[in-house]
Short mmCIF file of C-alpha atoms in Angstrom, two decimals:
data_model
loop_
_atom_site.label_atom_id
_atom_site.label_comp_id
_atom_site.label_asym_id
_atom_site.label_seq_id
_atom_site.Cartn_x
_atom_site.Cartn_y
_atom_site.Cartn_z
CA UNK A 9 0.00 0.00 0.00
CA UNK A 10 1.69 3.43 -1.26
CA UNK A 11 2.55 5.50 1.71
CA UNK A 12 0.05 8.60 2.62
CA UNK A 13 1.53 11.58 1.26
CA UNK A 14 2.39 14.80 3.81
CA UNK A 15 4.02 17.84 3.68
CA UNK A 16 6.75 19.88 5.78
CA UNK A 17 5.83 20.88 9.52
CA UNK A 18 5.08 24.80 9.77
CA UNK A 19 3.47 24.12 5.88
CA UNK A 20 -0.24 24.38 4.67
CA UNK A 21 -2.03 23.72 2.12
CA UNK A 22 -5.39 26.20 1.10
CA UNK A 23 -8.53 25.22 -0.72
CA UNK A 24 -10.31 27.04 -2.67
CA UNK A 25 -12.17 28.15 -0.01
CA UNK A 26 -9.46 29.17 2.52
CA UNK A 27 -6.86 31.08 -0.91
CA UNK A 28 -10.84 32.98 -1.29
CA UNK A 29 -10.44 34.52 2.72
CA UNK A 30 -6.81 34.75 2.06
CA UNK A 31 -7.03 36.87 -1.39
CA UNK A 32 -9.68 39.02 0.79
CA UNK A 33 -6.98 39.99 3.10
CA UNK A 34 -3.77 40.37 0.17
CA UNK A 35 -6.46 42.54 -1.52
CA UNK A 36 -7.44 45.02 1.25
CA UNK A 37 -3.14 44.89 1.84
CA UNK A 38 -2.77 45.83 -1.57
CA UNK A 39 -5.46 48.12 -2.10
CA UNK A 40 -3.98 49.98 1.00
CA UNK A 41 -0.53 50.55 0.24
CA UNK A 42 -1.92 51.66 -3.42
CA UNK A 43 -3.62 54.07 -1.51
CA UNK A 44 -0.61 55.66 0.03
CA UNK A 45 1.23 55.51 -3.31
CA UNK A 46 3.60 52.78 -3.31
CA UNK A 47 4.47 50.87 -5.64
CA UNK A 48 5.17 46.65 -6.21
CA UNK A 49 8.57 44.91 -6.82
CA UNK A 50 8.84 41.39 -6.64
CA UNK A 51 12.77 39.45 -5.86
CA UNK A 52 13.70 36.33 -5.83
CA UNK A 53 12.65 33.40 -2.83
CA UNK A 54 16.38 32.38 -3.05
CA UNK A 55 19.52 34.76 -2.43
CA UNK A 56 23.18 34.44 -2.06
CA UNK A 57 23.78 33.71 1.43
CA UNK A 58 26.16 36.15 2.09
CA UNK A 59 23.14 38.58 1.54
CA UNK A 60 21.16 37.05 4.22
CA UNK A 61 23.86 36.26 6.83
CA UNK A 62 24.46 38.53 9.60
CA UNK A 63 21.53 41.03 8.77
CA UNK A 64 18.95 39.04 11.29
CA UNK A 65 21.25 39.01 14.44
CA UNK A 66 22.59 35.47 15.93
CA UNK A 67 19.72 33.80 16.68
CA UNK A 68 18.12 34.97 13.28
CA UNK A 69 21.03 33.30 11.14
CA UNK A 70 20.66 29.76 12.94
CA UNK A 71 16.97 30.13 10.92
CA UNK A 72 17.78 30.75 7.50
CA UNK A 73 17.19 27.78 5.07
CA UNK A 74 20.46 26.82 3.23
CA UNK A 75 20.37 25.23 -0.13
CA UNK A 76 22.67 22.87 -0.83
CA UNK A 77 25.05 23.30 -3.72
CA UNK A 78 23.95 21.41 -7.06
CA UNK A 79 25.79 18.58 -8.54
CA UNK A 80 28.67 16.70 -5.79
CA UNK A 81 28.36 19.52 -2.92
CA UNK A 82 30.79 17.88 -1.31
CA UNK A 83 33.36 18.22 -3.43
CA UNK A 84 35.72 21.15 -1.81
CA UNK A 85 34.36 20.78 1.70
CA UNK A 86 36.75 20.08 4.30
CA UNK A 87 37.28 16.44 5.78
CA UNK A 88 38.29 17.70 9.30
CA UNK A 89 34.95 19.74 9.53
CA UNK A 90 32.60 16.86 8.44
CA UNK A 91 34.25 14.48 10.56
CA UNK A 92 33.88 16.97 13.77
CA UNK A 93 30.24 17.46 12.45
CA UNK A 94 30.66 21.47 12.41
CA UNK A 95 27.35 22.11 11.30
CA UNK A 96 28.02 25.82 10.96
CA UNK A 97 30.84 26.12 9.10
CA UNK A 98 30.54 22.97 6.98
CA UNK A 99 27.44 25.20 5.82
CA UNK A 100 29.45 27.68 4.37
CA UNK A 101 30.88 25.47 2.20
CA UNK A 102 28.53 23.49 0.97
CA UNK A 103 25.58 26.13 0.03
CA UNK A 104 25.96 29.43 -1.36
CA UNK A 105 22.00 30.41 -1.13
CA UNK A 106 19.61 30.57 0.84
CA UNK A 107 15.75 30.59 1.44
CA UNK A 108 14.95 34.26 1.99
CA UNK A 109 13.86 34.54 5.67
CA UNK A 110 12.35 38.27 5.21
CA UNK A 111 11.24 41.05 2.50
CA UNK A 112 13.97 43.49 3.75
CA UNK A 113 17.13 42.47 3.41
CA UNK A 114 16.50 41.34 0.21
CA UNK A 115 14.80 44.36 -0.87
CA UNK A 116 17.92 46.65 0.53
CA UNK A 117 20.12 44.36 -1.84
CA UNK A 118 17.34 45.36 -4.79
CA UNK A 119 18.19 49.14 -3.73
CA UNK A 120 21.29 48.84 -4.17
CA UNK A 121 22.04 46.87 -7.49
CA UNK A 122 18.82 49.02 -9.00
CA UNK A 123 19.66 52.66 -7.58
CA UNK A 124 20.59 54.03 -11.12
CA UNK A 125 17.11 53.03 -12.26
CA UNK A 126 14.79 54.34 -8.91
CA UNK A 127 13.59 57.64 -7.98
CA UNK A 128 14.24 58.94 -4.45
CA UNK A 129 12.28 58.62 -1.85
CA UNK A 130 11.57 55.28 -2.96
CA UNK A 131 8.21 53.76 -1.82
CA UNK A 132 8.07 50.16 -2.63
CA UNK A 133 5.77 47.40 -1.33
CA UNK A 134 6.53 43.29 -1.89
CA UNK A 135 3.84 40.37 -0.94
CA UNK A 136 5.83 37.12 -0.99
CA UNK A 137 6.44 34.30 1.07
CA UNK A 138 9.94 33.77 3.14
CA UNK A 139 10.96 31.28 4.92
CA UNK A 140 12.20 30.14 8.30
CA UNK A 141 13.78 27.31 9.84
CA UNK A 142 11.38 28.22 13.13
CA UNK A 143 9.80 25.33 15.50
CA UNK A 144 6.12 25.44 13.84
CA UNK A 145 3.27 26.14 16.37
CA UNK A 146 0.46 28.42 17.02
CA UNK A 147 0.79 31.08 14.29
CA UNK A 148 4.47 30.26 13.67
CA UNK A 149 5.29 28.88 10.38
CA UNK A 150 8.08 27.53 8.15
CA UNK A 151 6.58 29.48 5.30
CA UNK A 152 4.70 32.45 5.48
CA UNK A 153 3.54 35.21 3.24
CA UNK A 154 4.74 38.97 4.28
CA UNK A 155 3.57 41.90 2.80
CA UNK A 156 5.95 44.42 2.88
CA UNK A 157 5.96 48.80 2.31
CA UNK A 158 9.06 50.95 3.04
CA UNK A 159 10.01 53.93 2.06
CA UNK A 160 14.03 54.49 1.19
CA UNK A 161 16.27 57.97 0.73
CA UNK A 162 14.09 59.86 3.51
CA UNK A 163 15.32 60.37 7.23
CA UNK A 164 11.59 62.00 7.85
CA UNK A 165 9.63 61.23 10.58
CA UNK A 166 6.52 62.04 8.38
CA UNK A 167 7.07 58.27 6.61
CA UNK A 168 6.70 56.69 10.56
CA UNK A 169 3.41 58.54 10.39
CA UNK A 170 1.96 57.37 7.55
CA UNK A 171 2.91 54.12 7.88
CA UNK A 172 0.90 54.06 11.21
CA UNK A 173 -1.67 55.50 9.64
CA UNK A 174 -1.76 52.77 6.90
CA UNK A 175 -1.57 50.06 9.45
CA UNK A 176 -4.85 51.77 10.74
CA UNK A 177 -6.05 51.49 7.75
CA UNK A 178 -5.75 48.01 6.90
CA UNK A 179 -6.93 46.22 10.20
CA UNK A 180 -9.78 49.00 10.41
CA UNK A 181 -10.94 47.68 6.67
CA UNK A 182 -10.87 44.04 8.35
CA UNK A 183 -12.31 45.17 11.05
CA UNK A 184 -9.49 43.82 13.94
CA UNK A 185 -8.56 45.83 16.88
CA UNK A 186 -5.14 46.46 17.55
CA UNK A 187 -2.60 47.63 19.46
CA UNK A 188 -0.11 49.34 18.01
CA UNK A 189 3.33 49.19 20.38
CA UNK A 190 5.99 51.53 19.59
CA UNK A 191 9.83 52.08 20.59
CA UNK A 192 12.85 53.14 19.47
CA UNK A 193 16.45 51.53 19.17
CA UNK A 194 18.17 54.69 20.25
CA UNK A 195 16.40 54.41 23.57
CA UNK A 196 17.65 50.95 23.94
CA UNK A 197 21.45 52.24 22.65
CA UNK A 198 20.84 54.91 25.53
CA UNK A 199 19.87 52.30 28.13
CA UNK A 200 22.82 50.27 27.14
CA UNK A 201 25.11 53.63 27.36
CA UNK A 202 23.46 54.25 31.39
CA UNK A 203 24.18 50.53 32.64
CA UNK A 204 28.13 51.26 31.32
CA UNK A 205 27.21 48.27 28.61
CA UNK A 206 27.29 49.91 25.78
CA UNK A 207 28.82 47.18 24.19
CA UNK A 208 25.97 44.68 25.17
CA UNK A 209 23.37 46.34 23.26
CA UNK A 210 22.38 43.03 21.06
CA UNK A 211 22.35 40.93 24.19
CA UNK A 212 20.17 43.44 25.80
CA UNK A 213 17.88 44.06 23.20
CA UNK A 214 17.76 40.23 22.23
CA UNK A 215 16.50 39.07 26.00
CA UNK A 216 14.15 41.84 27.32
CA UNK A 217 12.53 41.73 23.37
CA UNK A 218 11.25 38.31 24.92
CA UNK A 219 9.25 40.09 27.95
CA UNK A 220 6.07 39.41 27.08
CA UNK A 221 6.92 35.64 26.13
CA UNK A 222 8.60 34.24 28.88
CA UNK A 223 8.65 37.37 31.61
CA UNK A 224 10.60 39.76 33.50
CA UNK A 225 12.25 36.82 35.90
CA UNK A 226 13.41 35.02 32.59
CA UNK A 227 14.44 38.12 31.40
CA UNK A 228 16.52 39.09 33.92
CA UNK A 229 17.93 35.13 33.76
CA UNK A 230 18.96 35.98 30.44
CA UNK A 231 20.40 39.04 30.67
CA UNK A 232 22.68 37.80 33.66
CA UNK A 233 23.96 35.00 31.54
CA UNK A 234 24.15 37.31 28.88
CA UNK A 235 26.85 38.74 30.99
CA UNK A 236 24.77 41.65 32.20
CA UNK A 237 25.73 42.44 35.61
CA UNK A 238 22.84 42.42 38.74
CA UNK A 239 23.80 46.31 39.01
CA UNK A 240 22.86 46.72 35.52
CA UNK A 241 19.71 44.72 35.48
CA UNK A 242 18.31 46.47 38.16
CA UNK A 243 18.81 49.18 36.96
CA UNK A 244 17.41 48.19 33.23
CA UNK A 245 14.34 46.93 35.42
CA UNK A 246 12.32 50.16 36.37
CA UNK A 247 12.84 51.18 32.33
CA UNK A 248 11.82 47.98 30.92
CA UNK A 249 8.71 47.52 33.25
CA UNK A 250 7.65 51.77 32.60
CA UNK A 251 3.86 52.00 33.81
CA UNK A 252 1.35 55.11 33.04
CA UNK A 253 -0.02 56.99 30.02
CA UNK A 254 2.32 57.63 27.17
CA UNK A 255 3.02 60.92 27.63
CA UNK A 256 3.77 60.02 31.53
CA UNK A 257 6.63 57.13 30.03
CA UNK A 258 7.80 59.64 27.83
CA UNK A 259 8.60 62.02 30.40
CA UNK A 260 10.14 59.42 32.60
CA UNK A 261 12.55 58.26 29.79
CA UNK A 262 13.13 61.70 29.36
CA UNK A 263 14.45 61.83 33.14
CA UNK A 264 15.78 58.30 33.42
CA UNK A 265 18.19 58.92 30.14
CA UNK A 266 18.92 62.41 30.52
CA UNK A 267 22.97 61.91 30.33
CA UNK A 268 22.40 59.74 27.31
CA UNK A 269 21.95 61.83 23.86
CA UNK A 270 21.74 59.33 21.79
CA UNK A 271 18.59 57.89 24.23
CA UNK A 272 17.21 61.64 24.05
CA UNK A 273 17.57 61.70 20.84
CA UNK A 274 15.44 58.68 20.88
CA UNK A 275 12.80 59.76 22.71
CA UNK A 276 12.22 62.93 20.63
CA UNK A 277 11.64 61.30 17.47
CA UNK A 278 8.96 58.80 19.33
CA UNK A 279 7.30 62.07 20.95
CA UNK A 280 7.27 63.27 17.08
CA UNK A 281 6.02 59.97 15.68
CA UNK A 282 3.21 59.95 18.18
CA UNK A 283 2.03 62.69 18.13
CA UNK A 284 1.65 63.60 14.68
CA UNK A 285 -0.22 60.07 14.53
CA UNK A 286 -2.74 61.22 17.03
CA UNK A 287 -3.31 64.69 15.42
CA UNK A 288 -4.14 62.82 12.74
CA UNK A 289 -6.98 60.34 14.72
CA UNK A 290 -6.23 56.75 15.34
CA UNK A 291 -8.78 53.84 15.81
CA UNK A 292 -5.55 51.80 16.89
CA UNK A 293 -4.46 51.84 20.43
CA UNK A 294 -1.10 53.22 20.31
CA UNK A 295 1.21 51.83 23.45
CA UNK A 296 4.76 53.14 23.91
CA UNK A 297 6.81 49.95 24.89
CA UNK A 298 10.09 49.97 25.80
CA UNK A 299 10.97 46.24 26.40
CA UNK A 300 10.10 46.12 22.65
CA UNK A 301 13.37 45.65 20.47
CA UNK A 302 12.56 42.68 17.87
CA UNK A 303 15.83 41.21 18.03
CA UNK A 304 16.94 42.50 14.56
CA UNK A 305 20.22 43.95 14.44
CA UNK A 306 19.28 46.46 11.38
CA UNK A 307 17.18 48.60 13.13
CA UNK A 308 18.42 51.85 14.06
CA UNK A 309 15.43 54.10 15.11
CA UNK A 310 11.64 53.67 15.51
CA UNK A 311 10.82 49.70 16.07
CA UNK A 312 6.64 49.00 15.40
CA UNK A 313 4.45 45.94 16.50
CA UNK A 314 1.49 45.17 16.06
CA UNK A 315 -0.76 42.97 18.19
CA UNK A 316 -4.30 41.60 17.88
CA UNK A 317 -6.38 42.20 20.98
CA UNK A 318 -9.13 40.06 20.36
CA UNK A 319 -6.88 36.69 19.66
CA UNK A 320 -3.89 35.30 21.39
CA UNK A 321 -1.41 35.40 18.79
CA UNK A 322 1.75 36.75 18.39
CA UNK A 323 2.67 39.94 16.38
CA UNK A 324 0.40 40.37 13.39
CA UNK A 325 2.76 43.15 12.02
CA UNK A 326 5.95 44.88 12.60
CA UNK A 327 8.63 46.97 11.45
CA UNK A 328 10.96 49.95 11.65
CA UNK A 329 13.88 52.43 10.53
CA UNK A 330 16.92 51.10 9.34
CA UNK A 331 19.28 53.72 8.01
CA UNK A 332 22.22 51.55 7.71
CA UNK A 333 20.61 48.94 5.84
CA UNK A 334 22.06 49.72 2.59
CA UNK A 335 25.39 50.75 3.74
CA UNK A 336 26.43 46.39 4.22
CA UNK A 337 25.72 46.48 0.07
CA UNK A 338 28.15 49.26 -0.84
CA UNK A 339 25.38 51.73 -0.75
CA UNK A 340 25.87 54.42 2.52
CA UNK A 341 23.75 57.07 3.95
CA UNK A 342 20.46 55.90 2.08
CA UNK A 343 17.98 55.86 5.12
CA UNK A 344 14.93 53.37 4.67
CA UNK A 345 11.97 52.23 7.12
CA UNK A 346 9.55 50.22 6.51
CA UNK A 347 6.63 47.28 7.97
CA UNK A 348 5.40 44.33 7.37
CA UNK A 349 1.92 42.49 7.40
CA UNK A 350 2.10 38.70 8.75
CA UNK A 351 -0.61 37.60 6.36
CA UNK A 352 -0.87 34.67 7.70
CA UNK A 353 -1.33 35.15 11.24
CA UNK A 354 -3.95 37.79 10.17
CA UNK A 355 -5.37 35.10 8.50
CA UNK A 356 -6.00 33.11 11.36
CA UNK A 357 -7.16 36.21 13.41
CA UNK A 358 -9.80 36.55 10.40
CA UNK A 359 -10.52 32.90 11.15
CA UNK A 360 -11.14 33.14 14.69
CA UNK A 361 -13.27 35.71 15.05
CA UNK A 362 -15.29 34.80 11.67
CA UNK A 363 -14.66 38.79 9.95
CA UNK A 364 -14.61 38.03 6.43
CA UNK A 365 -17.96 39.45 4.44
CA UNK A 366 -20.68 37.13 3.68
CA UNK A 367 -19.97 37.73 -0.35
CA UNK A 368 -16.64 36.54 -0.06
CA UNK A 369 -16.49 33.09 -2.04
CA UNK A 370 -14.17 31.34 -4.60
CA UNK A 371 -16.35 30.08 -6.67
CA UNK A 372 -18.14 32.17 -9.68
CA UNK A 373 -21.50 33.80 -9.41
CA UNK A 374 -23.32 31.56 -11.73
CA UNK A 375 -23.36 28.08 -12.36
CA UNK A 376 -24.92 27.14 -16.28
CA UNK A 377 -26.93 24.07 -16.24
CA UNK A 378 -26.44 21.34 -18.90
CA UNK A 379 -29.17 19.36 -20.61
CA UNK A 380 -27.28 18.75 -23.78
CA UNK A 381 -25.40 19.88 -26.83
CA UNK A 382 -27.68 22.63 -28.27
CA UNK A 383 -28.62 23.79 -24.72
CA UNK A 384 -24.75 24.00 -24.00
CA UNK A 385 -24.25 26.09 -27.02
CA UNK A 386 -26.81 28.31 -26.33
CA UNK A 387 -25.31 28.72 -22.36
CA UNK A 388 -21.84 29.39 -23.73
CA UNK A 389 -22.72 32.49 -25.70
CA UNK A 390 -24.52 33.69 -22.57
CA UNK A 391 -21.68 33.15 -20.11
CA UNK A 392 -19.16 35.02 -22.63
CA UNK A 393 -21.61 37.98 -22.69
CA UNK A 394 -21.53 37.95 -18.88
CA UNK A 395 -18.15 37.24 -19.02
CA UNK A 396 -17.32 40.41 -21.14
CA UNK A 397 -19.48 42.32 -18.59
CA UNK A 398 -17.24 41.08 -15.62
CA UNK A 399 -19.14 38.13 -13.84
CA UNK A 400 -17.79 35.23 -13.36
CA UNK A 401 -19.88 32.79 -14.53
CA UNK A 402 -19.44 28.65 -15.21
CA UNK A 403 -21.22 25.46 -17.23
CA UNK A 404 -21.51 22.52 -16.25
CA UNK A 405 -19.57 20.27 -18.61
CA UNK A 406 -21.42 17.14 -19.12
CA UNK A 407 -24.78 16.25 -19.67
CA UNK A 408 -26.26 14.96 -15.99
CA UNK A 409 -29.19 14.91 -13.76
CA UNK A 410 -30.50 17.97 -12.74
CA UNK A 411 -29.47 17.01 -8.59
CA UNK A 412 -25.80 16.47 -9.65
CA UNK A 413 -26.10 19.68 -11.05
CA UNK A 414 -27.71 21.17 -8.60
CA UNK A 415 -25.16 19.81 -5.77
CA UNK A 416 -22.59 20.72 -7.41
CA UNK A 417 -23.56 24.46 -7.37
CA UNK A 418 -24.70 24.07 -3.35
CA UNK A 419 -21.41 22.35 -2.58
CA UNK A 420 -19.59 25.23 -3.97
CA UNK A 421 -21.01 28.26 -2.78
CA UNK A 422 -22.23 29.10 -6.23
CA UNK A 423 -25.14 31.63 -5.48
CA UNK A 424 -26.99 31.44 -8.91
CA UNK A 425 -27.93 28.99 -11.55
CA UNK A 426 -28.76 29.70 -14.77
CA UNK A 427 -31.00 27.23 -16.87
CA UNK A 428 -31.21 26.95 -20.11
CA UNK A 429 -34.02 23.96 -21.22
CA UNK A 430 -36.25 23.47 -24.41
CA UNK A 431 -38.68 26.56 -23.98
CA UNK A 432 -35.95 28.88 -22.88
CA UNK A 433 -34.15 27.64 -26.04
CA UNK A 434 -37.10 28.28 -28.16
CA UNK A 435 -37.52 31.51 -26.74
CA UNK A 436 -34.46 33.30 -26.13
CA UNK A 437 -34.51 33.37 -22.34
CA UNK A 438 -32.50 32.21 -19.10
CA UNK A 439 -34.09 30.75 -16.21
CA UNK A 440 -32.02 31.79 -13.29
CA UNK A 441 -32.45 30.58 -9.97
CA UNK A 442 -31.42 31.81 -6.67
CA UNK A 443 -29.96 29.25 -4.99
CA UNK A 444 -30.76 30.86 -1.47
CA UNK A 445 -34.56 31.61 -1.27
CA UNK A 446 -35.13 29.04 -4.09
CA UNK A 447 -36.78 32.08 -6.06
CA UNK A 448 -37.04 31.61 -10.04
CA UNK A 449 -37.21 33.60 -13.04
CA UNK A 450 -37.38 33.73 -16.88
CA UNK A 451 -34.77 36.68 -17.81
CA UNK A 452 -33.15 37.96 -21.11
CA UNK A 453 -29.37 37.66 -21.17
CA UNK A 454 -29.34 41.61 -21.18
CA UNK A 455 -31.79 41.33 -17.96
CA UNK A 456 -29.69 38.37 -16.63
CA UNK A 457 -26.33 40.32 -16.41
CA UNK A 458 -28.50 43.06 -14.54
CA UNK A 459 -29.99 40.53 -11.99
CA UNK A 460 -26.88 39.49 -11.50
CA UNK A 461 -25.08 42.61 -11.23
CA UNK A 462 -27.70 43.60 -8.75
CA UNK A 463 -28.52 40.54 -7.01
#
């Protein structure tokens, strides 16, 4: 007996049915970030690995997919290494790409190699899938679409505010409530600079990122064996753990990093961002979070996530400023920033609490009965006449009983049936039924694509 046939863990497959919900929410995405005038690029799912390494921090690198080498990828590796099972650097030698694990990196590489050809400020927006070498659970996956706007060659603060506004935008149109948590990495680089660490600012950022996962106790586990000393993490404790309205965690970073200027500096451009955001009305709940870093090493001003309040689920979106970006491909001083829409962890918010419109459906609008060969002729140059009008419409191919037919369209979600029999034939007409109330009635095909339009 041939073996049942699976796929990878942290992999789905979607029906019809499920890529119907899903196009919903790449739709409203898209129709968004049109909106706010940006415009689509699309790169490749595999790049060089030395694009992809060292841009996601430690941890991030130990998730990339590697693709082996064609042909004998051994050949060239070295002996000692695969004998002492050195998993890392064996790696190197034995693949030169890689899966891409985000939309940014390889988008900053796209910058670079296409600047001649791109007009400054650059607005681009990408949806593609990456992929990640993650343990799959809850809303974690080993491949997952992203949709991705950012904005390059502008150090404005204006493009933080409109891209808050767009995330707004988006989960308002699916109608999610959100909370949208902000930070920024030169308050972390100043927190780093008070505890005397400066130098520990990836091992900072990297634990107390992981607050509301495992937290503050763990956190302050981490640190410690991160090297951070107990001086340090008590004093990293009152920041992290900042209670109060935002304005009143403002004004305490304010007082807390007042030797630091780069942290100052940090806390201006967040008093900027948010404000201008809530001049401009927000049906988001915008939360100033300091423990929030994201553990990405590229980020190098405002940091954004996004959380679901409704559903337990990790961060449905997230993003920031990263002006040095660029600068790793030979391409300096070109400031970007930028988000990113986990589509499918929205997806499964959309799933939970049941948002998607009642019209939303896969199938077409209109299902063409089939009684034969004249009857099928005479359906065929009715569909193409909806068909030119813009409704999807169907036959049935072969020649069955009416329930088969009938089924078919229930089974599917088809809303409408159109009939075409011996008087309709001999008269010119469609009978078109309404698959919901059961309602029936003898239409022109002019009338028909009005009913239907309408309907």
């Amino acid at each position: 007996m041939a073996q049942k046939p699976s796929i990878p863990k942290g992999t789905r497959d979607f029906t019809p049915a499920e890529m119907a919900r899903r196009n919903y929410i790449f739709d409203t995405i898209r129709e968004v970030f049109h909106l706010y005038g940006f415009q689509q690029i699309e790169t490749p799912a595999m790049e060089n690995l030395s694009t992809l390494m060292g841009k996601y921090g430690e941890e991030g690198d130990k998730l990339l997919f590697k693709i082996l080498n064609s042909g004998d990828f051994l050949r060239g590796a070295d002996p000692k290494l695969i004998k002492a099972g050195d998993c890392p650097r064996l790696a190197a030698q034995l693949c030169e790409k890689g899966l891409r694990y985000d939309l940014t990196v390889p988008f900053a590489r796209f910058v670079v190699m296409h600047r001649n050809d791109l007009q400054f400020p650059f607005k681009r927006f990408q949806i593609q899938p990456v992929w990640r070498a993650d343990r799959p659970q809850k809303g974690r996956y080993r491949e997952f679409y992203q949709c991705d706007a950012d904005i390059v060659g502008s150090d404005s603060l204006l493009n933080e505010i409109e891209l808050l506004q767009m995330i707004d935008e988006v989960f308002r149109r699916l109608g999610v409530r959100i909370t949208i948590k902000l930070n920024n990495r030169k308050v972390l680089a100043g927190i780093a600079e008070l505890i005397g660490a400066p130098d520990k600012i990836v091992d900072i950022t990297v634990a107390i990122d992981k607050i509301d996962k495992i937290g503050l106790d763990k956190v302050k586990e981490e640190l410690a064996e991160r090297g951070i000393s107990p001086e340090a993490i008590e004093k990293i404790t009152p920041i992290i753990t900042l209670s109060g309205s935002n304005e009143d965690r403002l004004a305490s970073l304010a007082t807390l990093l007042a030797d630091s200027e780069t942290g100052l500096k940090g806390v201006e451009e967040l008093r900027e961002v948010m404000a201008g955001t809530s001049a401009l009305g927000l049906e988001a709940v915008l939360e100033l979070d300091v423990s929030l870093a994201r553990g990405l090493n590229y980020y190098t001003g405002t940091i954004i996530e996004v959380k679901a309040r409704d559903v337990e689920i990790g961060s449905i979106t997230g993003g920031g400023r990263y002006d040095n970006l660029t600068g790793v491909f030979g391409l300096p001083g070109v400031s970007g920033v930028g988000i990113s829409f986990g589509a499918d962890r929205i997806y499964d918010v959309l799933n939970t609490l049941d948002l998607y419109p009642a019209e939303i459906h896969g199938a077409a609008r209109i299902m063409f009965t089939n009684f034969g060969p004249a009857e099928a002729a005479a359906s065929l140059r009715v569909i193409k006449e909806l068909r030119a009008a813009g409704i999807a419409a169907e036959i049935y191919p072969d020649s069955a009983k009416m329930k088969k037919q009938m089924g078919r369209a229930d089974a599917l979600g088809i809303p409408f049936v159109g009939i075409i029999g011996e008087s309709e034939l001999a008269n010119g007409t469609v009978t078109l039924k309404n698959m919901t109330t059961g309602e029936q009635q003898q239409l022109t095909p002019a009338a028909l694509a009005e009913a239907l339009k309408n309907g």
